[in-house]
Amino acid sequence: MTEILAPAVFFTHGAGPLPALDEPENAPIGAFLRSFEPQFDGVKGIVIFSAHWSNEEVNISSGASPELYFDYHGFPPAAFEFRYPAPGNPSLAAEVKDLLAAAGIPSTLNSTRGWDHGVFIPLLLSRPKADIPVVQVSIKNNNVAADHIAIGAAIQSLRKKGIAIVGSGASFHNMEAAVGAMRAGKSMERSSIEFEKAVRNACCSPKVERNEKLARWDEFPDARFAYPDDGSEDHFMPLCVASGAGGERPGKVIFEGMMLGGACCSAFRF
């Protein structure tokens, strides 16, 4: 009998709140996230890693009712009116901490930090009922892919308990180039496609090969165009977590599209 596991997925969450505001260039991402809702049916909890929370040591949101952290600016008033009243889950947060400790990965429970837009934007679209408890986990600020693959592997067993593991970031994050292309009325698809092909190839490989390739992501074509060496690679780390938490079989591309400025972007299920 095939074992049924909760999903391990990576979402490209788009530019700030724009997917939830139905902004045209982020509309495909918004439509994809809305279509994902049935895949959360039966899930008992969501552990989500956002690119917008990083620390030297992994932090885990352990509050019972986290507030939303509107970590963006310059958007219309509607962008600050979102609500996502899903509960937190302190006991699940403690379990995540224990699993990380067993793998030799130090972490800290954080009962005060709210959920940033890398959490509430994709979840209010993909699970608008807000009926599944959520625990956010930070990434490490070293932006080392292998470390994040190990984090995902450490908590993989949660999937057998009905806990989904979600990485929320972007498969391309050169925002200066993307915004420049948008303002110039040009598409940068050709500038990002070779990197995106390499990411898709890696993610659609069996687990060992997949993680070996992702650990060397900066050797992919145009890697430093996709993620300039300025900290923007933080948006790639949640993908590494999701891959580490994934199964042995090849991952699947569950979304292919374009975002701001025509940059290629993807989502994956492992």
PDB file of C-alpha atoms in Angstrom:
ATOM      1  CA  MET A   1       0.000   0.000   0.000  1.00  0.00           C
ATOM      2  CA  THR A   2       1.420   3.397  -0.992  1.00  0.00           C
ATOM      3  CA  GLU A   3       2.094   5.709   1.916  1.00  0.00           C
ATOM      4  CA  ILE A   4       0.252   9.031   1.646  1.00  0.00           C
ATOM      5  CA  LEU A   5       2.347  12.007   2.704  1.00  0.00           C
ATOM      6  CA  ALA A   6       1.408  15.621   3.221  1.00  0.00           C
ATOM      7  CA  PRO A   7       2.832  17.853   0.479  1.00  0.00           C
ATOM      8  CA  ALA A   8       6.376  19.194   0.357  1.00  0.00           C
ATOM      9  CA  VAL A   9       6.201  22.142  -2.029  1.00  0.00           C
ATOM     10  CA  PHE A  10       7.982  25.271  -3.138  1.00  0.00           C
ATOM     11  CA  PHE A  11       5.970  28.346  -4.095  1.00  0.00           C
ATOM     12  CA  THR A  12       7.275  31.342  -5.981  1.00  0.00           C
ATOM     13  CA  HIS A  13       5.287  33.905  -4.005  1.00  0.00           C
ATOM     14  CA  GLY A  14       5.532  36.815  -6.438  1.00  0.00           C
ATOM     15  CA  ALA A  15       6.418  40.441  -5.792  1.00  0.00           C
ATOM     16  CA  GLY A  16       5.213  41.624  -2.395  1.00  0.00           C
ATOM     17  CA  PRO A  17       1.408  41.617  -2.143  1.00  0.00           C
ATOM     18  CA  LEU A  18       0.850  41.866  -5.899  1.00  0.00           C
ATOM     19  CA  PRO A  19      -0.446  38.314  -6.534  1.00  0.00           C
ATOM     20  CA  ALA A  20      -3.234  38.899  -4.015  1.00  0.00           C
ATOM     21  CA  LEU A  21      -4.019  42.305  -5.540  1.00  0.00           C
ATOM     22  CA  ASP A  22      -4.453  40.710  -8.973  1.00  0.00           C
ATOM     23  CA  GLU A  23      -1.750  42.926 -10.450  1.00  0.00           C
ATOM     24  CA  PRO A  24      -1.471  41.825 -14.106  1.00  0.00           C
ATOM     25  CA  GLU A  25       2.165  40.684 -14.167  1.00  0.00           C
ATOM     26  CA  ASN A  26       1.677  38.634 -10.987  1.00  0.00           C
ATOM     27  CA  ALA A  27      -1.782  37.330 -11.922  1.00  0.00           C
ATOM     28  CA  PRO A  28      -0.459  33.946 -13.186  1.00  0.00           C
ATOM     29  CA  ILE A  29       1.166  33.308  -9.793  1.00  0.00           C
ATOM     30  CA  GLY A  30      -2.041  34.306  -8.025  1.00  0.00           C
ATOM     31  CA  ALA A  31      -4.090  31.993 -10.232  1.00  0.00           C
ATOM     32  CA  PHE A  32      -1.721  29.099  -9.591  1.00  0.00           C
ATOM     33  CA  LEU A  33      -1.791  29.603  -5.821  1.00  0.00           C
ATOM     34  CA  ARG A  34      -5.597  29.672  -5.819  1.00  0.00           C
ATOM     35  CA  SER A  35      -5.670  26.444  -7.823  1.00  0.00           C
ATOM     36  CA  PHE A  36      -3.516  24.706  -5.205  1.00  0.00           C
ATOM     37  CA  GLU A  37      -6.167  24.900  -2.467  1.00  0.00           C
ATOM     38  CA  PRO A  38      -7.538  21.323  -2.835  1.00  0.00           C
ATOM     39  CA  GLN A  39      -4.050  19.911  -2.280  1.00  0.00           C
ATOM     40  CA  PHE A  40      -4.148  21.173   1.307  1.00  0.00           C
ATOM     41  CA  ASP A  41      -7.313  19.151   2.026  1.00  0.00           C
ATOM     42  CA  GLY A  42      -6.688  16.743   4.893  1.00  0.00           C
ATOM     43  CA  VAL A  43      -3.487  18.510   5.963  1.00  0.00           C
ATOM     44  CA  LYS A  44      -3.237  18.903   9.749  1.00  0.00           C
ATOM     45  CA  GLY A  45      -0.633  21.646   9.855  1.00  0.00           C
ATOM     46  CA  ILE A  46       1.634  23.740   7.651  1.00  0.00           C
ATOM     47  CA  VAL A  47       5.306  24.416   8.391  1.00  0.00           C
ATOM     48  CA  ILE A  48       6.391  27.223   6.085  1.00  0.00           C
ATOM     49  CA  PHE A  49       9.824  28.697   5.411  1.00  0.00           C
ATOM     50  CA  SER A  50       9.756  32.248   4.061  1.00  0.00           C
ATOM     51  CA  ALA A  51      12.653  34.028   2.381  1.00  0.00           C
ATOM     52  CA  HIS A  52      11.678  37.111   4.382  1.00  0.00           C
ATOM     53  CA  TRP A  53      12.758  35.837   7.787  1.00  0.00           C
ATOM     54  CA  SER A  54      16.421  34.951   8.223  1.00  0.00           C
ATOM     55  CA  ASN A  55      18.646  34.586  11.262  1.00  0.00           C
ATOM     56  CA  GLU A  56      22.049  33.206  12.142  1.00  0.00           C
ATOM     57  CA  GLU A  57      20.203  30.489  14.073  1.00  0.00           C
ATOM     58  CA  VAL A  58      16.913  29.030  12.874  1.00  0.00           C
ATOM     59  CA  ASN A  59      13.885  30.638  14.560  1.00  0.00           C
ATOM     60  CA  ILE A  60      10.479  28.989  14.857  1.00  0.00           C
ATOM     61  CA  SER A  61       7.231  30.910  15.358  1.00  0.00           C
ATOM     62  CA  SER A  62       5.636  29.450  18.479  1.00  0.00           C
ATOM     63  CA  GLY A  63       2.818  31.890  19.201  1.00  0.00           C
ATOM     64  CA  ALA A  64      -0.760  30.631  19.378  1.00  0.00           C
ATOM     65  CA  SER A  65      -2.163  33.524  17.295  1.00  0.00           C
ATOM     66  CA  PRO A  66       0.575  35.334  15.354  1.00  0.00           C
ATOM     67  CA  GLU A  67      -0.255  38.697  13.857  1.00  0.00           C
ATOM     68  CA  LEU A  68       0.589  39.644  10.294  1.00  0.00           C
ATOM     69  CA  TYR A  69       3.841  41.476   9.663  1.00  0.00           C
ATOM     70  CA  PHE A  70       3.377  43.836   6.710  1.00  0.00           C
ATOM     71  CA  ASP A  71       7.003  43.874   5.666  1.00  0.00           C
ATOM     72  CA  TYR A  72       6.533  45.909   2.485  1.00  0.00           C
ATOM     73  CA  HIS A  73       5.797  49.523   1.627  1.00  0.00           C
ATOM     74  CA  GLY A  74       4.699  51.725  -1.250  1.00  0.00           C
ATOM     75  CA  PHE A  75       1.606  49.691  -2.119  1.00  0.00           C
ATOM     76  CA  PRO A  76      -2.076  50.768  -2.134  1.00  0.00           C
ATOM     77  CA  PRO A  77      -4.113  50.687   1.107  1.00  0.00           C
ATOM     78  CA  ALA A  78      -5.666  47.331   0.200  1.00  0.00           C
ATOM     79  CA  ALA A  79      -2.233  45.737   0.619  1.00  0.00           C
ATOM     80  CA  PHE A  80      -2.373  46.516   4.342  1.00  0.00           C
ATOM     81  CA  GLU A  81      -5.902  45.261   4.921  1.00  0.00           C
ATOM     82  CA  PHE A  82      -5.240  41.548   4.464  1.00  0.00           C
ATOM     83  CA  ARG A  83      -6.166  39.210   7.293  1.00  0.00           C
ATOM     84  CA  TYR A  84      -5.127  35.596   7.717  1.00  0.00           C
ATOM     85  CA  PRO A  85      -6.593  34.304  10.993  1.00  0.00           C
ATOM     86  CA  ALA A  86      -5.200  30.751  10.897  1.00  0.00           C
ATOM     87  CA  PRO A  87      -4.000  29.627  14.336  1.00  0.00           C
ATOM     88  CA  GLY A  88      -0.410  29.009  15.263  1.00  0.00           C
ATOM     89  CA  ASN A  89       0.598  25.700  16.822  1.00  0.00           C
ATOM     90  CA  PRO A  90       3.018  25.909  19.767  1.00  0.00           C
ATOM     91  CA  SER A  91       3.220  22.127  20.140  1.00  0.00           C
ATOM     92  CA  LEU A  92       4.113  21.669  16.473  1.00  0.00           C
ATOM     93  CA  ALA A  93       6.715  24.438  16.818  1.00  0.00           C
ATOM     94  CA  ALA A  94       8.270  22.511  19.719  1.00  0.00           C
ATOM     95  CA  GLU A  95       8.276  19.331  17.650  1.00  0.00           C
ATOM     96  CA  VAL A  96      10.090  21.115  14.823  1.00  0.00           C
ATOM     97  CA  LYS A  97      12.679  22.309  17.326  1.00  0.00           C
ATOM     98  CA  ASP A  98      13.170  18.777  18.658  1.00  0.00           C
ATOM     99  CA  LEU A  99      13.615  17.333  15.165  1.00  0.00           C
ATOM    100  CA  LEU A 100      16.172  19.982  14.280  1.00  0.00           C
ATOM    101  CA  ALA A 101      18.033  19.347  17.527  1.00  0.00           C
ATOM    102  CA  ALA A 102      18.157  15.624  16.770  1.00  0.00           C
ATOM    103  CA  ALA A 103      19.859  16.509  13.493  1.00  0.00           C
ATOM    104  CA  GLY A 104      22.346  18.786  15.243  1.00  0.00           C
ATOM    105  CA  ILE A 105      20.718  22.007  14.012  1.00  0.00           C
ATOM    106  CA  PRO A 106      20.297  24.639  16.762  1.00  0.00           C
ATOM    107  CA  SER A 107      17.051  26.602  16.782  1.00  0.00           C
ATOM    108  CA  THR A 108      15.066  29.024  18.932  1.00  0.00           C
ATOM    109  CA  LEU A 109      11.340  29.284  19.615  1.00  0.00           C
ATOM    110  CA  ASN A 110      10.015  32.779  18.919  1.00  0.00           C
ATOM    111  CA  SER A 111       6.573  33.533  20.345  1.00  0.00           C
ATOM    112  CA  THR A 112       6.361  37.185  19.282  1.00  0.00           C
ATOM    113  CA  ARG A 113       7.292  37.438  15.610  1.00  0.00           C
ATOM    114  CA  GLY A 114       4.369  37.803  13.193  1.00  0.00           C
ATOM    115  CA  TRP A 115       3.925  36.086   9.851  1.00  0.00           C
ATOM    116  CA  ASP A 116       5.524  38.041   6.988  1.00  0.00           C
ATOM    117  CA  HIS A 117       4.150  38.360   3.469  1.00  0.00           C
ATOM    118  CA  GLY A 118       6.089  35.283   2.356  1.00  0.00           C
ATOM    119  CA  VAL A 119       3.628  33.411   4.579  1.00  0.00           C
ATOM    120  CA  PHE A 120       0.309  35.209   4.429  1.00  0.00           C
ATOM    121  CA  ILE A 121       0.251  36.134   0.732  1.00  0.00           C
ATOM    122  CA  PRO A 122       0.645  32.579  -0.638  1.00  0.00           C
ATOM    123  CA  LEU A 123      -1.503  31.048   2.110  1.00  0.00           C
ATOM    124  CA  LEU A 124      -4.435  33.451   1.866  1.00  0.00           C
ATOM    125  CA  LEU A 125      -4.576  32.504  -1.818  1.00  0.00           C
ATOM    126  CA  SER A 126      -3.899  28.767  -1.521  1.00  0.00           C
ATOM    127  CA  ARG A 127      -5.881  28.197   1.694  1.00  0.00           C
ATOM    128  CA  PRO A 128      -8.266  31.140   2.096  1.00  0.00           C
ATOM    129  CA  LYS A 129     -10.324  29.287   4.713  1.00  0.00           C
ATOM    130  CA  ALA A 130      -7.376  29.735   7.110  1.00  0.00           C
ATOM    131  CA  ASP A 131      -8.421  26.502   8.788  1.00  0.00           C
ATOM    132  CA  ILE A 132      -5.003  24.833   9.075  1.00  0.00           C
ATOM    133  CA  PRO A 133      -2.560  25.714  11.898  1.00  0.00           C
ATOM    134  CA  VAL A 134       0.615  27.370  10.646  1.00  0.00           C
ATOM    135  CA  VAL A 135       4.170  27.468  11.980  1.00  0.00           C
ATOM    136  CA  GLN A 136       6.693  29.727  10.255  1.00  0.00           C
ATOM    137  CA  VAL A 137      10.376  28.817  10.357  1.00  0.00           C
ATOM    138  CA  SER A 138      13.183  31.181   9.415  1.00  0.00           C
ATOM    139  CA  ILE A 139      15.948  30.406   7.001  1.00  0.00           C
ATOM    140  CA  LYS A 140      19.610  30.780   7.952  1.00  0.00           C
ATOM    141  CA  ASN A 141      21.243  34.019   6.921  1.00  0.00           C
ATOM    142  CA  ASN A 142      24.316  32.221   5.596  1.00  0.00           C
ATOM    143  CA  ASN A 143      22.345  31.345   2.436  1.00  0.00           C
ATOM    144  CA  VAL A 144      24.166  28.013   2.127  1.00  0.00           C
ATOM    145  CA  ALA A 145      22.014  25.652   0.078  1.00  0.00           C
ATOM    146  CA  ALA A 146      23.326  22.447   1.686  1.00  0.00           C
ATOM    147  CA  ASP A 147      22.411  23.730   5.156  1.00  0.00           C
ATOM    148  CA  HIS A 148      18.828  24.322   4.044  1.00  0.00           C
ATOM    149  CA  ILE A 149      18.567  20.936   2.360  1.00  0.00           C
ATOM    150  CA  ALA A 150      19.622  19.442   5.711  1.00  0.00           C
ATOM    151  CA  ILE A 151      16.930  21.445   7.526  1.00  0.00           C
ATOM    152  CA  GLY A 152      14.282  20.032   5.210  1.00  0.00           C
ATOM    153  CA  ALA A 153      15.592  16.495   5.669  1.00  0.00           C
ATOM    154  CA  ALA A 154      15.512  16.903   9.458  1.00  0.00           C
ATOM    155  CA  ILE A 155      11.765  17.584   9.504  1.00  0.00           C
ATOM    156  CA  GLN A 156      10.734  15.305   6.640  1.00  0.00           C
ATOM    157  CA  SER A 157       9.071  12.863   9.045  1.00  0.00           C
ATOM    158  CA  LEU A 158       6.372  15.447   9.815  1.00  0.00           C
ATOM    159  CA  ARG A 159       4.822  14.709   6.441  1.00  0.00           C
ATOM    160  CA  LYS A 160       3.828  11.240   7.681  1.00  0.00           C
ATOM    161  CA  LYS A 161       1.813  13.012  10.388  1.00  0.00           C
ATOM    162  CA  GLY A 162      -0.106  15.135   7.916  1.00  0.00           C
ATOM    163  CA  ILE A 163       2.091  18.216   8.199  1.00  0.00           C
ATOM    164  CA  ALA A 164       2.784  19.994   4.912  1.00  0.00           C
ATOM    165  CA  ILE A 165       6.196  21.585   4.412  1.00  0.00           C
ATOM    166  CA  VAL A 166       6.194  24.703   2.261  1.00  0.00           C
ATOM    167  CA  GLY A 167       9.102  26.757   0.957  1.00  0.00           C
ATOM    168  CA  SER A 168       8.090  30.289  -0.028  1.00  0.00           C
ATOM    169  CA  GLY A 169      10.524  32.316  -2.099  1.00  0.00           C
ATOM    170  CA  ALA A 170      11.239  32.890  -5.783  1.00  0.00           C
ATOM    171  CA  SER A 171      13.008  30.889  -8.439  1.00  0.00           C
ATOM    172  CA  PHE A 172      14.345  34.215  -9.752  1.00  0.00           C
ATOM    173  CA  HIS A 173      15.069  37.298  -7.643  1.00  0.00           C
ATOM    174  CA  ASN A 174      16.992  39.945  -9.539  1.00  0.00           C
ATOM    175  CA  MET A 175      14.438  42.609  -8.726  1.00  0.00           C
ATOM    176  CA  GLU A 176      16.509  45.474 -10.139  1.00  0.00           C
ATOM    177  CA  ALA A 177      16.558  43.802 -13.547  1.00  0.00           C
ATOM    178  CA  ALA A 178      12.895  42.789 -13.313  1.00  0.00           C
ATOM    179  CA  VAL A 179      11.669  46.257 -12.368  1.00  0.00           C
ATOM    180  CA  GLY A 180      13.901  47.807 -15.029  1.00  0.00           C
ATOM    181  CA  ALA A 181      12.431  45.537 -17.701  1.00  0.00           C
ATOM    182  CA  MET A 182       8.895  46.298 -16.545  1.00  0.00           C
ATOM    183  CA  ARG A 183       9.476  50.057 -16.657  1.00  0.00           C
ATOM    184  CA  ALA A 184      11.062  49.773 -20.100  1.00  0.00           C
ATOM    185  CA  GLY A 185       8.137  47.724 -21.367  1.00  0.00           C
ATOM    186  CA  LYS A 186      10.427  44.816 -22.179  1.00  0.00           C
ATOM    187  CA  SER A 187      10.350  41.125 -21.263  1.00  0.00           C
ATOM    188  CA  MET A 188      13.403  39.527 -19.691  1.00  0.00           C
ATOM    189  CA  GLU A 189      12.278  35.952 -20.361  1.00  0.00           C
ATOM    190  CA  ARG A 190      15.322  35.164 -22.514  1.00  0.00           C
ATOM    191  CA  SER A 191      17.615  36.521 -19.811  1.00  0.00           C
ATOM    192  CA  SER A 192      16.277  34.155 -17.154  1.00  0.00           C
ATOM    193  CA  ILE A 193      15.256  31.037 -19.080  1.00  0.00           C
ATOM    194  CA  GLU A 194      18.584  29.177 -18.991  1.00  0.00           C
ATOM    195  CA  PHE A 195      18.805  29.429 -15.221  1.00  0.00           C
ATOM    196  CA  GLU A 196      15.168  28.394 -14.881  1.00  0.00           C
ATOM    197  CA  LYS A 197      15.772  25.358 -17.108  1.00  0.00           C
ATOM    198  CA  ALA A 198      18.660  24.300 -14.863  1.00  0.00           C
ATOM    199  CA  VAL A 199      16.528  24.688 -11.732  1.00  0.00           C
ATOM    200  CA  ARG A 200      13.728  22.644 -13.274  1.00  0.00           C
ATOM    201  CA  ASN A 201      16.183  19.966 -14.383  1.00  0.00           C
ATOM    202  CA  ALA A 202      17.596  19.726 -10.870  1.00  0.00           C
ATOM    203  CA  CYS A 203      14.202  19.624  -9.169  1.00  0.00           C
ATOM    204  CA  CYS A 204      12.903  16.946 -11.546  1.00  0.00           C
ATOM    205  CA  SER A 205      15.755  14.592 -10.625  1.00  0.00           C
ATOM    206  CA  PRO A 206      15.628  11.824  -7.972  1.00  0.00           C
ATOM    207  CA  LYS A 207      16.331  13.035  -4.448  1.00  0.00           C
ATOM    208  CA  VAL A 208      20.065  12.400  -4.102  1.00  0.00           C
ATOM    209  CA  GLU A 209      20.862  13.833  -7.524  1.00  0.00           C
ATOM    210  CA  ARG A 210      18.372  16.673  -6.990  1.00  0.00           C
ATOM    211  CA  ASN A 211      19.925  17.809  -3.759  1.00  0.00           C
ATOM    212  CA  GLU A 212      23.467  17.483  -5.107  1.00  0.00           C
ATOM    213  CA  LYS A 213      22.536  19.751  -8.008  1.00  0.00           C
ATOM    214  CA  LEU A 214      20.692  22.285  -5.857  1.00  0.00           C
ATOM    215  CA  ALA A 215      23.639  22.462  -3.464  1.00  0.00           C
ATOM    216  CA  ARG A 216      25.663  23.747  -6.446  1.00  0.00           C
ATOM    217  CA  TRP A 217      22.984  26.072  -7.779  1.00  0.00           C
ATOM    218  CA  ASP A 218      25.481  28.920  -8.188  1.00  0.00           C
ATOM    219  CA  GLU A 219      27.133  26.918 -10.984  1.00  0.00           C
ATOM    220  CA  PHE A 220      23.925  26.984 -13.061  1.00  0.00           C
ATOM    221  CA  PRO A 221      23.917  29.194 -16.183  1.00  0.00           C
ATOM    222  CA  ASP A 222      23.223  32.839 -15.323  1.00  0.00           C
ATOM    223  CA  ALA A 223      22.974  31.985 -11.612  1.00  0.00           C
ATOM    224  CA  ARG A 224      24.362  35.321 -10.512  1.00  0.00           C
ATOM    225  CA  PHE A 225      22.019  37.138 -12.852  1.00  0.00           C
ATOM    226  CA  ALA A 226      19.064  35.317 -11.312  1.00  0.00           C
ATOM    227  CA  TYR A 227      20.385  35.938  -7.795  1.00  0.00           C
ATOM    228  CA  PRO A 228      22.978  38.727  -7.593  1.00  0.00           C
ATOM    229  CA  ASP A 229      25.524  38.234  -4.824  1.00  0.00           C
ATOM    230  CA  ASP A 230      23.753  40.749  -2.602  1.00  0.00           C
ATOM    231  CA  GLY A 231      21.689  38.514  -0.341  1.00  0.00           C
ATOM    232  CA  SER A 232      18.955  37.934  -2.920  1.00  0.00           C
ATOM    233  CA  GLU A 233      19.785  34.233  -2.886  1.00  0.00           C
ATOM    234  CA  ASP A 234      17.710  34.066   0.303  1.00  0.00           C
ATOM    235  CA  HIS A 235      14.753  33.483  -2.045  1.00  0.00           C
ATOM    236  CA  PHE A 236      16.357  30.254  -3.281  1.00  0.00           C
ATOM    237  CA  MET A 237      16.859  28.752   0.186  1.00  0.00           C
ATOM    238  CA  PRO A 238      13.191  27.807   0.809  1.00  0.00           C
ATOM    239  CA  LEU A 239      13.360  25.724  -2.384  1.00  0.00           C
ATOM    240  CA  CYS A 240      16.291  23.830  -0.887  1.00  0.00           C
ATOM    241  CA  VAL A 241      14.332  23.180   2.311  1.00  0.00           C
ATOM    242  CA  ALA A 242      11.364  21.811   0.361  1.00  0.00           C
ATOM    243  CA  SER A 243      13.635  19.582  -1.705  1.00  0.00           C
ATOM    244  CA  GLY A 244      15.339  18.259   1.420  1.00  0.00           C
ATOM    245  CA  ALA A 245      11.939  17.378   2.857  1.00  0.00           C
ATOM    246  CA  GLY A 246      10.862  15.716  -0.378  1.00  0.00           C
ATOM    247  CA  GLY A 247      10.632  12.069  -1.261  1.00  0.00           C
ATOM    248  CA  GLU A 248      13.061   9.865  -3.158  1.00  0.00           C
ATOM    249  CA  ARG A 249      11.342  10.193  -6.521  1.00  0.00           C
ATOM    250  CA  PRO A 250      11.903  13.109  -8.910  1.00  0.00           C
ATOM    251  CA  GLY A 251      10.127  16.325  -8.074  1.00  0.00           C
ATOM    252  CA  LYS A 252       7.433  17.751 -10.334  1.00  0.00           C
ATOM    253  CA  VAL A 253       6.980  21.179 -11.847  1.00  0.00           C
ATOM    254  CA  ILE A 254       3.510  22.321 -10.760  1.00  0.00           C
ATOM    255  CA  PHE A 255       3.687  25.839 -12.187  1.00  0.00           C
ATOM    256  CA  GLU A 256       5.623  27.444 -15.029  1.00  0.00           C
ATOM    257  CA  GLY A 257       5.085  31.097 -15.760  1.00  0.00           C
ATOM    258  CA  MET A 258       6.426  34.602 -15.646  1.00  0.00           C
ATOM    259  CA  MET A 259       6.391  37.278 -12.996  1.00  0.00           C
ATOM    260  CA  LEU A 260       7.397  40.931 -12.762  1.00  0.00           C
ATOM    261  CA  GLY A 261       9.305  42.075 -15.846  1.00  0.00           C
ATOM    262  CA  GLY A 262       8.655  38.787 -17.648  1.00  0.00           C
ATOM    263  CA  ALA A 263      11.128  36.829 -15.512  1.00  0.00           C
ATOM    264  CA  CYS A 264      10.581  33.064 -15.646  1.00  0.00           C
ATOM    265  CA  CYS A 265       9.407  31.457 -12.425  1.00  0.00           C
ATOM    266  CA  SER A 266       8.360  28.004 -11.235  1.00  0.00           C
ATOM    267  CA  ALA A 267       6.781  26.078  -8.409  1.00  0.00           C
ATOM    268  CA  PHE A 268       7.585  22.480  -7.471  1.00  0.00           C
ATOM    269  CA  ARG A 269       6.195  19.554  -5.512  1.00  0.00           C
ATOM    270  CA  PHE A 270       8.561  16.936  -4.094  1.00  0.00           C
TER     271      PHE A 270
END
